Amino acid sequence: MPPIIRDERGRFVPLVRPKLWHTSTVKRSRDRTDQIGRARKQSKARSATTQWLSDLDRRGIYELEAYGIEWFAVEAWLDALNPQDANAARRFVKSVLDALADPATPPRARDAAYNELYRRLIAAGVVD
């Protein structure tokens, strides 16, 4: 009788073991399936970020870097979040970039937006 397999949460995992399949073959098949799943998830995240980037105003990114936050740190923070949190974070970053790019925004509002973004990046461990 084949051993009972449980996943990381302790749930039973159905084990399909066709005749003449070896344990190593089953393991390679599962590893490949996991790898494909991870690649799809990363591809979706990249696609969402790329589409979102095309909508952004480049002037806001230049202003953000002039304030001292590098854009790749913001991208790394967004990529590390799960999809629901990343969506809200993208909206937040867009509002910060809009505030920084708009010359009509008062300096106090610009500083508040910058400080909030910087605080979130520090809390996530992206910047020191």
Coordinates of C-alpha atoms in Angstrom, one line a residue:
M1 CA 0.0 0.0 0.0
P2 CA 1.4 3.4 -0.9
P3 CA 2.2 5.9 1.9
I4 CA -0.3 8.6 2.7
I5 CA 0.9 12.0 1.5
R6 CA 0.0 15.2 3.2
D7 CA 0.7 18.8 2.0
E8 CA 2.2 21.5 4.1
R9 CA -1.2 22.3 5.7
G10 CA -1.8 18.7 6.7
R11 CA -4.5 17.9 4.1
F12 CA -4.4 14.6 2.3
V13 CA -3.0 14.8 -1.2
P14 CA -4.4 12.3 -3.7
L15 CA -1.6 10.0 -4.9
V16 CA -1.9 8.6 -8.4
R17 CA 0.7 6.0 -9.0
P18 CA 0.2 4.2 -12.3
K19 CA 1.7 0.8 -12.8
L20 CA 5.5 0.8 -13.3
W21 CA 5.9 4.4 -12.1
H22 CA 8.7 4.8 -9.6
T23 CA 8.7 7.2 -6.7
S24 CA 11.3 9.4 -8.5
T25 CA 9.1 9.8 -11.5
V26 CA 6.2 10.8 -9.4
K27 CA 8.4 13.3 -7.5
R28 CA 9.7 14.8 -10.8
S29 CA 6.2 15.1 -12.2
R30 CA 5.0 17.0 -9.0
D31 CA 8.1 19.2 -9.0
R32 CA 7.5 20.1 -12.6
T33 CA 3.8 20.9 -11.9
D34 CA 4.9 23.1 -9.0
Q35 CA 7.4 24.8 -11.2
I36 CA 4.9 25.5 -13.9
G37 CA 2.5 27.0 -11.3
R38 CA 5.2 29.3 -9.9
A39 CA 6.1 30.4 -13.4
R40 CA 2.5 31.2 -14.2
K41 CA 2.1 33.2 -11.0
Q42 CA 5.3 35.2 -11.7
S43 CA 4.2 35.8 -15.3
K44 CA 0.8 37.2 -14.1
A45 CA 2.5 39.5 -11.6
R46 CA 5.0 40.7 -14.3
S47 CA 2.2 41.3 -16.7
A48 CA 0.1 43.3 -14.2
T49 CA 3.1 45.4 -13.3
T50 CA 4.1 46.0 -16.9
Q51 CA 0.6 47.0 -17.9
W52 CA 0.4 49.3 -14.9
L53 CA 3.7 50.9 -15.7
S54 CA 2.6 51.9 -19.2
D55 CA -0.2 54.0 -17.6
L56 CA 2.1 55.9 -15.2
D57 CA 3.4 59.3 -15.7
R58 CA 7.2 59.2 -16.1
R59 CA 7.6 62.6 -14.5
G60 CA 6.3 61.2 -11.2
I61 CA 9.0 58.5 -11.3
Y62 CA 11.7 61.2 -11.9
E63 CA 10.4 63.2 -9.0
L64 CA 10.3 60.1 -6.8
E65 CA 13.9 59.4 -7.6
A66 CA 14.8 63.0 -7.0
Y67 CA 13.4 62.6 -3.5
G68 CA 15.7 59.7 -2.9
I69 CA 13.6 56.6 -3.4
E70 CA 14.8 54.5 -6.3
W71 CA 12.1 53.1 -8.6
F72 CA 13.5 49.5 -8.6
A73 CA 12.9 49.5 -4.8
V74 CA 9.2 50.3 -5.3
E75 CA 8.9 47.6 -8.0
A76 CA 10.6 45.1 -5.7
W77 CA 8.1 46.0 -3.0
L78 CA 5.1 45.6 -5.3
D79 CA 6.4 42.2 -6.7
A80 CA 6.8 40.8 -3.2
L81 CA 3.2 41.5 -2.3
N82 CA 0.3 39.0 -2.9
P83 CA -2.1 40.0 -5.7
Q84 CA -4.8 41.6 -3.5
D85 CA -2.3 43.8 -1.6
A86 CA -0.3 44.6 -4.7
N87 CA -3.4 46.0 -6.4
A88 CA -4.1 48.4 -3.5
A89 CA -0.4 49.2 -3.3
R90 CA -0.3 50.1 -7.0
R91 CA -3.2 52.5 -6.6
F92 CA -1.3 54.1 -3.6
V93 CA 1.9 54.4 -5.6
K94 CA 0.0 55.9 -8.5
S95 CA -1.5 58.5 -6.1
V96 CA 2.0 59.3 -4.8
L97 CA 3.4 59.7 -8.3
D98 CA 0.5 61.9 -9.3
A99 CA 1.1 64.1 -6.2
L100 CA 4.8 64.4 -6.9
A101 CA 4.3 65.1 -10.7
D102 CA 1.6 67.7 -10.3
P103 CA 3.1 71.2 -9.8
A104 CA -0.1 72.4 -8.3
T105 CA 0.2 70.0 -5.3
P106 CA 1.2 71.8 -2.1
P107 CA 4.6 71.0 -0.8
R108 CA 3.1 69.6 2.5
A109 CA 0.9 67.1 0.5
R110 CA 4.0 66.1 -1.5
D111 CA 6.0 65.5 1.6
A112 CA 3.2 63.5 3.3
A113 CA 2.8 61.3 0.2
Y114 CA 6.6 60.7 0.0
N115 CA 6.8 60.0 3.8
E116 CA 4.0 57.5 3.7
L117 CA 5.5 55.6 0.7
Y118 CA 8.9 55.6 2.4
R119 CA 7.4 54.3 5.7
R120 CA 5.7 51.4 3.8
L121 CA 9.0 50.6 2.0
I122 CA 10.9 50.5 5.3
A123 CA 8.1 48.4 7.0
A124 CA 8.4 45.9 4.1
G125 CA 12.2 45.8 4.5
V126 CA 12.9 47.0 0.9
V127 CA 14.9 50.1 1.9
D128 CA 16.9 50.9 5.1

